[in-house]
XYZ file of C-alpha atoms in Angstrom:
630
model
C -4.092 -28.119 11.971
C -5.631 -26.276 8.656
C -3.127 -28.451 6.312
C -3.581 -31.552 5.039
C -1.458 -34.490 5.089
C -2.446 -36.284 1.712
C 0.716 -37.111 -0.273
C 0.340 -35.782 -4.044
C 0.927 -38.512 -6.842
C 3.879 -38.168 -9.887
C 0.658 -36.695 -12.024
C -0.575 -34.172 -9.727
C 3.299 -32.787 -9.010
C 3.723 -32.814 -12.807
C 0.305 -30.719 -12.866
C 1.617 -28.370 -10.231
C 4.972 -27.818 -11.120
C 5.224 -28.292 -14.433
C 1.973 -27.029 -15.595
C 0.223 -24.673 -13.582
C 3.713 -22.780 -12.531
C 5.327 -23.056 -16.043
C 5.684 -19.429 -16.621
C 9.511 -19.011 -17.944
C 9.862 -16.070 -20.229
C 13.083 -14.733 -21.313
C 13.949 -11.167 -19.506
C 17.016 -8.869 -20.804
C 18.723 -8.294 -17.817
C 21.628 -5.834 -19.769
C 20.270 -2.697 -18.355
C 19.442 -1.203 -14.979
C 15.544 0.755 -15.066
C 17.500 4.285 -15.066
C 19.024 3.108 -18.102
C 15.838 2.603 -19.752
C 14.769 5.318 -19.119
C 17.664 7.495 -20.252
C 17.388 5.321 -23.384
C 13.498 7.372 -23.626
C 14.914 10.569 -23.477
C 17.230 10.292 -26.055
C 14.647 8.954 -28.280
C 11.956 11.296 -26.924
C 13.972 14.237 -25.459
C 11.117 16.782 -26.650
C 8.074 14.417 -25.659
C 6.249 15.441 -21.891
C 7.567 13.005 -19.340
C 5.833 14.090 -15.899
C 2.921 16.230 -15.499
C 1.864 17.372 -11.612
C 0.196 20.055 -10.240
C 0.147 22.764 -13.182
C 4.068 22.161 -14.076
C 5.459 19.551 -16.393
C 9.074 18.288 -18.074
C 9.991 16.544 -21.223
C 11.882 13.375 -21.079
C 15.176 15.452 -21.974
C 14.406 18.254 -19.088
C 13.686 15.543 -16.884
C 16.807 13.443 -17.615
C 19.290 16.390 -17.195
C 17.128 17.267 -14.165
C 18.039 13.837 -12.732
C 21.425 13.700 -14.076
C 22.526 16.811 -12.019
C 21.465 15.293 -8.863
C 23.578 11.947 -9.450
C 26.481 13.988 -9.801
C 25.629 15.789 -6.973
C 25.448 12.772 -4.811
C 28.467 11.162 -6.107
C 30.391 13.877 -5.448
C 28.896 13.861 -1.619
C 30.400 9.988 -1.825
C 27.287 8.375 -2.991
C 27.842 4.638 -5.590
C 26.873 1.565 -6.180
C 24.430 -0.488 -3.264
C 24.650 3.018 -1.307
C 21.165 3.401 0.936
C 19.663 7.359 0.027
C 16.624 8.505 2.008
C 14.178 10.083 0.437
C 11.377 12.100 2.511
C 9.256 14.158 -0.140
C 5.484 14.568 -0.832
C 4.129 13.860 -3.849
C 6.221 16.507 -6.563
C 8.287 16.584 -9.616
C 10.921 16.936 -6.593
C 9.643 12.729 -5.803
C 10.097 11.601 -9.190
C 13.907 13.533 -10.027
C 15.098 12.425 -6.370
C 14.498 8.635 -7.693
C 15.761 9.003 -10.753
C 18.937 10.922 -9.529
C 18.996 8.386 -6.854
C 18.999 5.136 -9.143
C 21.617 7.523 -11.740
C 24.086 7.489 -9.079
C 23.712 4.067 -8.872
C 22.288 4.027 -5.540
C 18.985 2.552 -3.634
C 16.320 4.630 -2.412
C 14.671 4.357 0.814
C 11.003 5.906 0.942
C 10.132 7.719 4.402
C 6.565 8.572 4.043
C 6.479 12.669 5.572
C 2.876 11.527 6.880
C 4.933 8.889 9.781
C 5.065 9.743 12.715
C 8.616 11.154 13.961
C 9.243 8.016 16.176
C 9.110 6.263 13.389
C 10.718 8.025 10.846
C 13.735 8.326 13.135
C 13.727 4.333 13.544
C 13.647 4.145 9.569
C 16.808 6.192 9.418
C 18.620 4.469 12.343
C 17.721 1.072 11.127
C 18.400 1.941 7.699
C 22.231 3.393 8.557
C 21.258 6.340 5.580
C 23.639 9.110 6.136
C 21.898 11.049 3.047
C 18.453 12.298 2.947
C 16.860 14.355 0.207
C 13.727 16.122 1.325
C 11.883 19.392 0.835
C 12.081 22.615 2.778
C 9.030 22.746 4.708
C 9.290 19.062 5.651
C 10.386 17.840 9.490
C 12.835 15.216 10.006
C 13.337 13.613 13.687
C 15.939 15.714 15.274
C 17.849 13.013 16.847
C 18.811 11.437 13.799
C 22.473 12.286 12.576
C 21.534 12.277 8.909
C 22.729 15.294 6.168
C 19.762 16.615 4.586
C 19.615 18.465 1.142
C 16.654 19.753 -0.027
C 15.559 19.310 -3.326
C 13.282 22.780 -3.749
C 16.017 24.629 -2.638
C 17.468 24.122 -6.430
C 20.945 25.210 -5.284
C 22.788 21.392 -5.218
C 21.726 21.076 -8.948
C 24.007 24.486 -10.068
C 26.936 23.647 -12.145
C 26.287 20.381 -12.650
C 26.842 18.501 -15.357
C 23.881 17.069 -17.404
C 24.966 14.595 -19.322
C 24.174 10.520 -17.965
C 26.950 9.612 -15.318
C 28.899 6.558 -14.841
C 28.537 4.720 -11.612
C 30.972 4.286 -9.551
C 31.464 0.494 -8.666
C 29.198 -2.752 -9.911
C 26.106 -2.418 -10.931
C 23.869 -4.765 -12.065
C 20.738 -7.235 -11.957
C 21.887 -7.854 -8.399
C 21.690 -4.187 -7.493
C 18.811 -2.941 -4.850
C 16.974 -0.382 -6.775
C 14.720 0.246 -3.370
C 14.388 -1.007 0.658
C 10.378 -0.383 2.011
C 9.364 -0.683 5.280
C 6.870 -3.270 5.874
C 5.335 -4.056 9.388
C 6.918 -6.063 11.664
C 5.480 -8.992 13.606
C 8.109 -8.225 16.236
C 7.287 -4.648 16.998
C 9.923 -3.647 14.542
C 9.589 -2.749 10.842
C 11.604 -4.656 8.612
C 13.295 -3.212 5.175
C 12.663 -5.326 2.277
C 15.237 -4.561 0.056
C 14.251 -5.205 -4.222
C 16.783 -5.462 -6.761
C 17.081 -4.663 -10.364
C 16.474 -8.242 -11.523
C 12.911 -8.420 -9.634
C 12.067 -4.789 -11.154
C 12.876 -5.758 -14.712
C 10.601 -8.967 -14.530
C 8.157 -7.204 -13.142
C 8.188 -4.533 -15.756
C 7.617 -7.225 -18.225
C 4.462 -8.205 -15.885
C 3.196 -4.824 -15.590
C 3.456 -4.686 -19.570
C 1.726 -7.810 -20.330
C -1.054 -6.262 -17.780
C -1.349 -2.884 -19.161
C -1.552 -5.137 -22.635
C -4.437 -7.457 -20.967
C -6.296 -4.683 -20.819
C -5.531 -3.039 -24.387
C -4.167 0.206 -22.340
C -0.451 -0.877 -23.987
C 0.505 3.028 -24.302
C -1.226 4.615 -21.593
C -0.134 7.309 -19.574
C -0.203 6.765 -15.784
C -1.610 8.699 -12.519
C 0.614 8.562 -9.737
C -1.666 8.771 -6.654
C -0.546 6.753 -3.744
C 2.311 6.972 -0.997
C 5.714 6.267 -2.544
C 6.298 4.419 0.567
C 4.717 1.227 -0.975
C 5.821 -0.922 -3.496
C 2.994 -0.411 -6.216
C 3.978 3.094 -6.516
C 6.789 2.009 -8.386
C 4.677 1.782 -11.418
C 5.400 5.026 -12.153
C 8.866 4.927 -13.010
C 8.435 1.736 -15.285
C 5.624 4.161 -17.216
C 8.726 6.319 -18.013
C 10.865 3.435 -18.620
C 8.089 2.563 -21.710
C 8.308 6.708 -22.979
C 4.749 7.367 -21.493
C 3.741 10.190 -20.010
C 3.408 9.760 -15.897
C 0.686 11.877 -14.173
C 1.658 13.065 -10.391
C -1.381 13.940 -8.122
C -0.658 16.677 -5.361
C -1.351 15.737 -2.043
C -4.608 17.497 -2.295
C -5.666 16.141 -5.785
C -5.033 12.583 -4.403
C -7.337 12.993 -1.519
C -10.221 14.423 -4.216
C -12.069 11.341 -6.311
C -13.265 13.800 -8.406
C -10.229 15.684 -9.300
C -8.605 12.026 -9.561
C -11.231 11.431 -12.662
C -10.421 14.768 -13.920
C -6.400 14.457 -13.904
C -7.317 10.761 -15.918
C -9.431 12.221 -18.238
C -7.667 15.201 -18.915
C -4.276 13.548 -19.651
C -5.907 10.370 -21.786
C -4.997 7.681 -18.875
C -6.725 4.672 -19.332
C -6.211 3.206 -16.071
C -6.530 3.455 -12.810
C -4.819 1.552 -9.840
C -6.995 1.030 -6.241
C -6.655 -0.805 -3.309
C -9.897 -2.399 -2.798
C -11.474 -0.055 -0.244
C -11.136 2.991 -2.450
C -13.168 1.161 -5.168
C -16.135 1.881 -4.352
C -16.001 5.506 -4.078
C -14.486 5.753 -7.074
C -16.863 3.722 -8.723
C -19.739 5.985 -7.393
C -18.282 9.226 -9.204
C -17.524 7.641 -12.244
C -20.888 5.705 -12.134
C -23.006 9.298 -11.380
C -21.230 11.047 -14.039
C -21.684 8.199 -16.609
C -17.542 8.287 -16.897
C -16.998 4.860 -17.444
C -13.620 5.309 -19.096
C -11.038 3.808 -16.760
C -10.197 -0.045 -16.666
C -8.959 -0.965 -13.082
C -5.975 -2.482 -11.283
C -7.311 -3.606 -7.734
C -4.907 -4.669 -5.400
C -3.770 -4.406 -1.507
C -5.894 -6.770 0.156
C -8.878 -9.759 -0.902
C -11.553 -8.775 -2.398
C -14.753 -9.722 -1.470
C -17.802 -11.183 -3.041
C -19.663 -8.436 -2.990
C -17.041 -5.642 -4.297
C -16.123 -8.457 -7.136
C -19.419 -8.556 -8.250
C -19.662 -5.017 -8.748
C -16.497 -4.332 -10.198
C -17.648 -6.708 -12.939
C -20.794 -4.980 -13.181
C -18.622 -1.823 -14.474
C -16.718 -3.517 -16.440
C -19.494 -4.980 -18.501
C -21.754 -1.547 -18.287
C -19.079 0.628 -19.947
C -16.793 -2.244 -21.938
C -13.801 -1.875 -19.533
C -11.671 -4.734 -17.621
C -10.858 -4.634 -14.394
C -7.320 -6.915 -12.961
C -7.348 -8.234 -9.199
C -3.793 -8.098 -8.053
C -1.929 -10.543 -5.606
C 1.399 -10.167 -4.205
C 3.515 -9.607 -0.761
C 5.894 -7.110 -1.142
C 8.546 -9.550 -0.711
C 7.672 -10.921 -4.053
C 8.023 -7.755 -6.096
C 4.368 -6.004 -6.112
C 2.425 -8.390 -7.815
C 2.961 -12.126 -8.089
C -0.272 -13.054 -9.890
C -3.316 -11.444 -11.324
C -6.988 -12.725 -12.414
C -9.757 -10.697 -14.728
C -12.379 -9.960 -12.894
C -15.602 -11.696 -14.477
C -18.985 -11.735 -12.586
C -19.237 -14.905 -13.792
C -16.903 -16.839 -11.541
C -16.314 -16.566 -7.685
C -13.153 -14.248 -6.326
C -9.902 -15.992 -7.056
C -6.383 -14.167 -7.555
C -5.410 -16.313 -10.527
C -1.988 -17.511 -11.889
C 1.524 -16.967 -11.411
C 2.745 -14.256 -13.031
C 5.991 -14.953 -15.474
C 9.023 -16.534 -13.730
C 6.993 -17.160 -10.550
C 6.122 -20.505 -9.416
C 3.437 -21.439 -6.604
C 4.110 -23.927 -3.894
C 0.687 -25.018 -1.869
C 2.434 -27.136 0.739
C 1.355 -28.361 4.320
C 3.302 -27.448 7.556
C 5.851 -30.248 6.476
C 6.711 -28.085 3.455
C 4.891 -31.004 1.594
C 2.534 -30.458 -1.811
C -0.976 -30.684 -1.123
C -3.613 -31.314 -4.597
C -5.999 -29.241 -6.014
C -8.476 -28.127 -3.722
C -6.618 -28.757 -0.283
C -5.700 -25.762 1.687
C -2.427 -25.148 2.386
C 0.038 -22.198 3.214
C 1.460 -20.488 -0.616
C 5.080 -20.316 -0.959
C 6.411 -17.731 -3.753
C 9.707 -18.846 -6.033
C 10.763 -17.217 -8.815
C 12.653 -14.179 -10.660
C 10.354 -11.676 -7.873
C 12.079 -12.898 -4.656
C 13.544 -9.991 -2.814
C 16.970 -10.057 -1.622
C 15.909 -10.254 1.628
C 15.152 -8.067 5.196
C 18.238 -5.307 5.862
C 19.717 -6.357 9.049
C 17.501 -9.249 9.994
C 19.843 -12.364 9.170
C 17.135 -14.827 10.921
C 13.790 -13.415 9.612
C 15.289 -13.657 6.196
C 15.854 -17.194 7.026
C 12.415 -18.029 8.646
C 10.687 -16.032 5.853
C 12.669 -17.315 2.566
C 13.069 -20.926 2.958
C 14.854 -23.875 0.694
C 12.796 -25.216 -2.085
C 12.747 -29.135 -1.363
C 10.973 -29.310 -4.880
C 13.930 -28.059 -6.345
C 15.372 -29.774 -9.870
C 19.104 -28.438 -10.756
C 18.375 -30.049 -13.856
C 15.620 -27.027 -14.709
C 16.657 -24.084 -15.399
C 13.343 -22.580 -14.382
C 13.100 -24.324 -10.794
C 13.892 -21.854 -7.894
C 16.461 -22.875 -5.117
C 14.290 -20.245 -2.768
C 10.883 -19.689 -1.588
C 9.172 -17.071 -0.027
C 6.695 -18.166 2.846
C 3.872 -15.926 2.155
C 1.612 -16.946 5.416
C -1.677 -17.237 3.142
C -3.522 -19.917 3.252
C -4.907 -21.025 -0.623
C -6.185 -23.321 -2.696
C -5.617 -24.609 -6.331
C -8.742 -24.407 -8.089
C -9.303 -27.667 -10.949
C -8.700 -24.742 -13.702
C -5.164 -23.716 -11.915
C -6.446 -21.088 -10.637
C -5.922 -19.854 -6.643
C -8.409 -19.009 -4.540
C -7.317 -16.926 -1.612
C -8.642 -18.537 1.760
C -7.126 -16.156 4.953
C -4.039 -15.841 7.004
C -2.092 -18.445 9.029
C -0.575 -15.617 11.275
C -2.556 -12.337 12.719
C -1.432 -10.330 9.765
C -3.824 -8.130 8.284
C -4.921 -5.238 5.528
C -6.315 -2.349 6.339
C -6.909 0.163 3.772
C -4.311 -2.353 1.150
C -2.021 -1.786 3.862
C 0.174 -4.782 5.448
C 0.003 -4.672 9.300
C 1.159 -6.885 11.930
C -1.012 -6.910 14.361
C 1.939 -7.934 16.781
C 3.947 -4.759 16.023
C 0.938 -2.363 17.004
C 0.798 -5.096 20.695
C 4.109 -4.194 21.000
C 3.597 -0.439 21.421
C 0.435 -0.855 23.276
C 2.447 -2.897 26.513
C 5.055 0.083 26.004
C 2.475 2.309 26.874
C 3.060 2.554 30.869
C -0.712 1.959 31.953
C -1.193 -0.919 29.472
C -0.605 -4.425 31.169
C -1.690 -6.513 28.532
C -3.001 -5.735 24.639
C -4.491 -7.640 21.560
C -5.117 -6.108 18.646
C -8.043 -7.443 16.056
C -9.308 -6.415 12.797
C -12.980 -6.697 12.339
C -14.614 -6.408 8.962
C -17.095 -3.744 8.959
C -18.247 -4.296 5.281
C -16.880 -2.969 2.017
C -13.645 -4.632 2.423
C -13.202 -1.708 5.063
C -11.444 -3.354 7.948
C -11.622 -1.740 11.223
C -8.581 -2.458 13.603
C -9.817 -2.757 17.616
C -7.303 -2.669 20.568
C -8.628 -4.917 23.767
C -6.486 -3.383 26.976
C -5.712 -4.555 30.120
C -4.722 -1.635 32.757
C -2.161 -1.715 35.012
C -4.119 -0.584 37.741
C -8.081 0.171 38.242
C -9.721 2.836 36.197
C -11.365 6.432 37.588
C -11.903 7.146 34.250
C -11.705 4.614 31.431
C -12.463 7.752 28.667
C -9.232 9.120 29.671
C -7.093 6.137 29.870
C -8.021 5.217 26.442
C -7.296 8.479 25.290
C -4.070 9.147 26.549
C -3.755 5.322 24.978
C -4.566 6.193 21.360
C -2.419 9.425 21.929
C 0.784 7.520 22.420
C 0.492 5.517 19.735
C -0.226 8.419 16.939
C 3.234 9.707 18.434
C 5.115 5.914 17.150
C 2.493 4.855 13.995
C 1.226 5.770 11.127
C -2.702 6.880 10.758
C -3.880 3.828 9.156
C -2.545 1.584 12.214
C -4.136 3.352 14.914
C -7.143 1.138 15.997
C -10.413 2.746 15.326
C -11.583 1.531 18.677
C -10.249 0.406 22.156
C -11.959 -1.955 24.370
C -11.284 -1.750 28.623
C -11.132 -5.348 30.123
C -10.651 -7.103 33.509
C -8.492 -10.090 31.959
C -8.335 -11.514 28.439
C -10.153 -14.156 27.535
C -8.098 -17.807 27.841
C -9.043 -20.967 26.566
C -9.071 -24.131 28.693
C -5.162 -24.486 27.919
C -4.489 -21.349 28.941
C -3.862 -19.602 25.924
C -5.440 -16.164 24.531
C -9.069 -16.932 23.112
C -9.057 -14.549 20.204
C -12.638 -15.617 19.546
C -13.883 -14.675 23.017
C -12.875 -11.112 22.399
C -15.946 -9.088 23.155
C -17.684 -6.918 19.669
C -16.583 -3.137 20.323
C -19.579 -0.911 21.625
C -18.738 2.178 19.473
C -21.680 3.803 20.842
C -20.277 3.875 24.760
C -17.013 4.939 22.826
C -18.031 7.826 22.165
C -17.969 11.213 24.090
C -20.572 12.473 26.803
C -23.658 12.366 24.560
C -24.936 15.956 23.027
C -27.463 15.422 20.981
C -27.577 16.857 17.182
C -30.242 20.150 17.469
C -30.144 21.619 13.628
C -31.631 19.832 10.567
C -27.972 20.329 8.899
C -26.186 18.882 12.304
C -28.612 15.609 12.201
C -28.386 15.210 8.611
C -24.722 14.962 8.836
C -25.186 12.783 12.270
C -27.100 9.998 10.142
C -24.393 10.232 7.358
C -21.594 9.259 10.335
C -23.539 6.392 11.178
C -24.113 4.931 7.682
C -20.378 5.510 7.241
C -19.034 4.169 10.436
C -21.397 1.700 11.257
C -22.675 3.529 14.847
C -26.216 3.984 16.049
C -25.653 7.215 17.936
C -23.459 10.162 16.797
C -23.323 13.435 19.458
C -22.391 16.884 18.433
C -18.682 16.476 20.322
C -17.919 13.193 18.589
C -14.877 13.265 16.288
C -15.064 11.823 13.081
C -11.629 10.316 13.347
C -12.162 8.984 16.476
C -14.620 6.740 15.940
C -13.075 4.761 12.916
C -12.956 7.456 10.534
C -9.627 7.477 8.132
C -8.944 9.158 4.839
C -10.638 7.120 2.534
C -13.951 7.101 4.791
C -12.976 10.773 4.490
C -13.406 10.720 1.172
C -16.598 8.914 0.857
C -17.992 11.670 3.959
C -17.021 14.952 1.694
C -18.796 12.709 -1.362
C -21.658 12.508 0.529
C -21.946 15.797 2.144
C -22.097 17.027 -1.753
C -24.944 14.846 -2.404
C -27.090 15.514 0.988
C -25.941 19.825 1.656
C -25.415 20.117 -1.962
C -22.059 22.067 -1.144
C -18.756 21.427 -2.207
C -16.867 20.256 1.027
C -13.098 20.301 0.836
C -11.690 17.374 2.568
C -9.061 19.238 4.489
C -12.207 21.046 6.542
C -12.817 17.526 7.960
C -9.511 16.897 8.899
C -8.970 20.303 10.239
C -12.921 20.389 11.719
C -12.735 16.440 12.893
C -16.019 16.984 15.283
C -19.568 16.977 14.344
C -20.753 20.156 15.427
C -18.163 22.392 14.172
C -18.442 20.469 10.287
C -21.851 20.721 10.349
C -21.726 24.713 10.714
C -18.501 24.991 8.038
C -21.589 23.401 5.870
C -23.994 25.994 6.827
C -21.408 28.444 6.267
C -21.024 27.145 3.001
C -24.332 26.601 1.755
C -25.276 30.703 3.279
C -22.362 31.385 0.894
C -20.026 32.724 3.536
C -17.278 30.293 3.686
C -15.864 29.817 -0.485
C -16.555 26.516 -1.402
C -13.144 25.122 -2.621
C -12.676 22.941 -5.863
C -13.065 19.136 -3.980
């Protein structure tokens, strides 16, 4: 049992409640975010709204933009609490689909075009969406009875009008505005569906951040998957009349056209999850660019990343903000300065959130005890879409609860981390109390990844792990237990890690899998977690070729610093042994420094194995292969 028992006294409630979660602050809940930001472009009509990839709109180009597609859809049937799809890269086309969406007084639900179709087509059958707006070249699952417009095609926004629309039926604070997927402990994703009310006291949040860090009126770079919840930064940035900043999907995988885009369009500041920090850090720290404050969020940061960050941010004069916050709580439910000074912590609640640090009896624990956090406050979502007793298990009643106050929450929202109040009212993030995980700043249950594995039809039993392999760069590991005895366990894992790109996304794919016998059980006869066996990348990897030209072992000793092997062999694939985009990034960063080439990142996702990268490089540096802008 990690809780304690210890009863708090009158004072320390009256600390706990009272003080360290008094953070009421009035919020105007008149208007819905579309509103706000139609009120900017009638202000600003002539002032540049979105930038991305060469082409840009004013706020008035962009608003009639968006205000043909509402019509649109509410002439296809589309009003109030209606569920739109939306599968687009990153594009104008991204930004005017939400807009239109939210116009027409609908909810958008992100489907990343990067999923695999399995799970795309669950989205849409889980979801019920009968409308999705995508783009041309883009595949949807083929089994999935959903209308599709396309949003390049530019034909649905002829004739329409471009004036703001009226909604049909309520709309209001209680609205969704958005339903993301988040993993699912069952083996099923679960839609958390956010409302208008969380969104506009978040916006306040994000303000009073952007002000913490004297960036008040700075533009904004758009760089992540509008599949997760921070993305919807964005729109708030247009909601304030500031100019928002779209990377392409090839700018976004570039750090150094990422610093370029920020520089180039006077934004101020730039938001990470914690394992793209320090690649970021190295560009801007080689080129002396130490422009950007930093939002950091996703996943704990460690001691050593902390440290550094702070190191930046006293170098060049810039702050840096680590983030906290389950997207069932509205993107980010508290926030801390980073100062090398003090040890990691994720700070206070943000406004109208309160903390709970309770024991498994739901009962307060004092300052320095671990216990589990539970979330209250104006962030709460509404709840999961369909899943009547997660929602339950997941947002519980507040026994703390005073009808008297009008800032006490009748709800809380089990977050399953384990914390601690620091004396100064400060939390300290200690781990998990369930086998959920980050990778990357993503959320993962492990149990949902389990589930596909014993779907697979030569997989008796599986267990999934994440191991830390330094730099806040979890790696996930699968241990398997065959159905029947192995000829060749090379192929079986194979065919293994196959399966599963066909039902999950990239970043939950383990980086490793493990062949046993049994798994490990403890003397009651329950799954010893701890007993799990280290993964031997090395015998991982494929029959064994050793590197022959200077350029092939060069690059050789580069994988192993970067994915933490001891042998790399001319047929080894980068991806395959733990490589993922953002080591993908730090690999083409590298390859700059060592072949002094220019190596665009799509060569290593389209050349994956060692010897054929190695001679794109020596293509490159003999000047036959055109070194692309990174």
């Amino acid at each position: 049992d990690v809780f304690s028992h210890a009863l708090t006294t009158a004072q320390e409630q009256e600390q706990l409640l009272d003080r360290w979660s008094n953070t009421t602050v009035e919020v105007p809940l008149e208007c819905c975010l579309h509103e706000l930001f139609a009120e900017q472009a009638s202000h600003y009509p002539e002032k540049t709204a979105l930038i991305c990839d060469g082409s840009s709109l004013t706020y008035g180009e962009l608003n009639r933009r968006a205000n043909q597609l509402a019509h649109y859809l509410k002439a296809q049937g589309v009003k109030a609490q209606t569920l739109v799809g939306l599968c687009v890269e990153r594009s104008v086309d991204m930004v005017v689909g939400i807009l239109g969406i939210l116009k027409a007084g609908a909810a958008y639900v992100p489907l990343d075009p990067a999923y695999p179709q399995a799970r795309l087509a669950y989205m849409l059958n889980d979801s019920g969406v009968n409308l999705v707006l995508s783009q041309s070249w883009l595949t949807l699952p083929q089994e999935s009875a959903v209308e599709v417009l396309y949003l390049d095609k530019g034909d649905i926004f002829v004739g329409q009008a471009q004036e703001n629309p009226e909604v049909v039926g309520d709309l209001g604070p209680d609205s969704a505005v958005y339903m993301i997927y988040t993993s699912g402990s069952t083996g099923r994703p679960k839609g958390v569906i956010i409302e208008q009310r969380n969104l506009l006291n978040f916006r306040q949040v994000f303000e009073h951040q952007l002000e913490q860090l004297g960036a008040q009126n700075s533009n904004w770079l758009w760089h992540g998957s509008f599949a997760f919840d921070a993305s919807i930064k964005g729109i708030l940035i247009l909601c304030s009349g500031n100019t928002l900043v779209v990377a392409s999907e090839r700018e976004a995988l570039s750090p150094s056209q990422l610093l370029a885009l920020t520089a180039q369009h006077d934004i101020q500041v730039l938001n990470l999850t914690p394992a793209l920090v320090p690649v970021m850090l190295d560009c801007l720290e080689q080129g002396d660019r130490g422009h950007l404050h930093l939002m950091i969020g996703g996943e704990a940061l460690g001691k050593a990343l902390w440290d550094r960050v702070a190191a930046y941010g006293t170098r060049y004069d810039r702050q840096a903000l680590n983030l906290y916050g389950p997207t069932e709580t509205t993107i980010n439910a508290s926030y801390a300065v980073i100062d090398g000074e003090v040890m990691p912590h994720i700070g206070k609640p943000v406004a109208n959130t309160q903390f709970y640090v309770m024991d498994n009896r739901q009962q307060l624990v004092p300052a320095g005890v671990v216990g589990e956090l539970y979330i209250g406050g104006a962030g709460l979502a509404r709840g999961y879409l369909n899943r009547d007793e997660l929602t339950a298990e997941k947002f519980v009643a507040n026994s703390y609860f005073d009808p008297k106050d009008s800032s006490s929450c009748q709800r809380l929202y089990r977050s399953g981390d384990l914390v601690r109040w620091r004396a100064n009212g400060e939390l300290e993030f200690i781990g998990r109390v369930d086998h959920q995980v980050k990778v990357r700043g993503l959320r993962i249950e492990l149990g949902e990844i389990e589930q596909r594995l014993v779907e697979d039809a030569g997989v008796r039993e599986a267990v999934v792990l994440a191991r830390e392999a330094g730099n806040n760069d979890n790696r996930l590991v699968a241990y398997l237990v065959p159905r029947e005895g192995l000829t060749d366990e090379a192929v079986f894992t194979e065919a293994v890690r196959e399966q599963l790109r066909k039902t999950l996304p990239d970043y939950m794919v383990p980086a490793a899998f493990v062949v046993l016998e049994a798994l490990p059980l403890n003397t009651n006869g329950k799954l010893d977690r701890n007993a799990l066996p280290e993964p031997d990348l090395d015998r991982l990897t494929v029959e064994y070729s050793a590197p022959q030209t200077e350029t092939e072992k060069a690059l050789a000793l580069i994988w192993q610093q970067l994915l933490g092997i001891a042998r790399v062999g001319l047929g080894d694939n980068f991806f395959d042994l733990g490589g993922h985009s953002l080591l993908a990034i730090k690999l083409a960063a590298r390859c700059g420094e060592a072949f002094k080439v220019t190596l665009p990142l799509r060569e290593i996702f389209n050349q994956p194995e060692l010897a054929a990268l190695a001679a794109f490089i020596d293509d490159c540096d003999r000047g036959l292969q055109a070194p692309s802008i990174q």
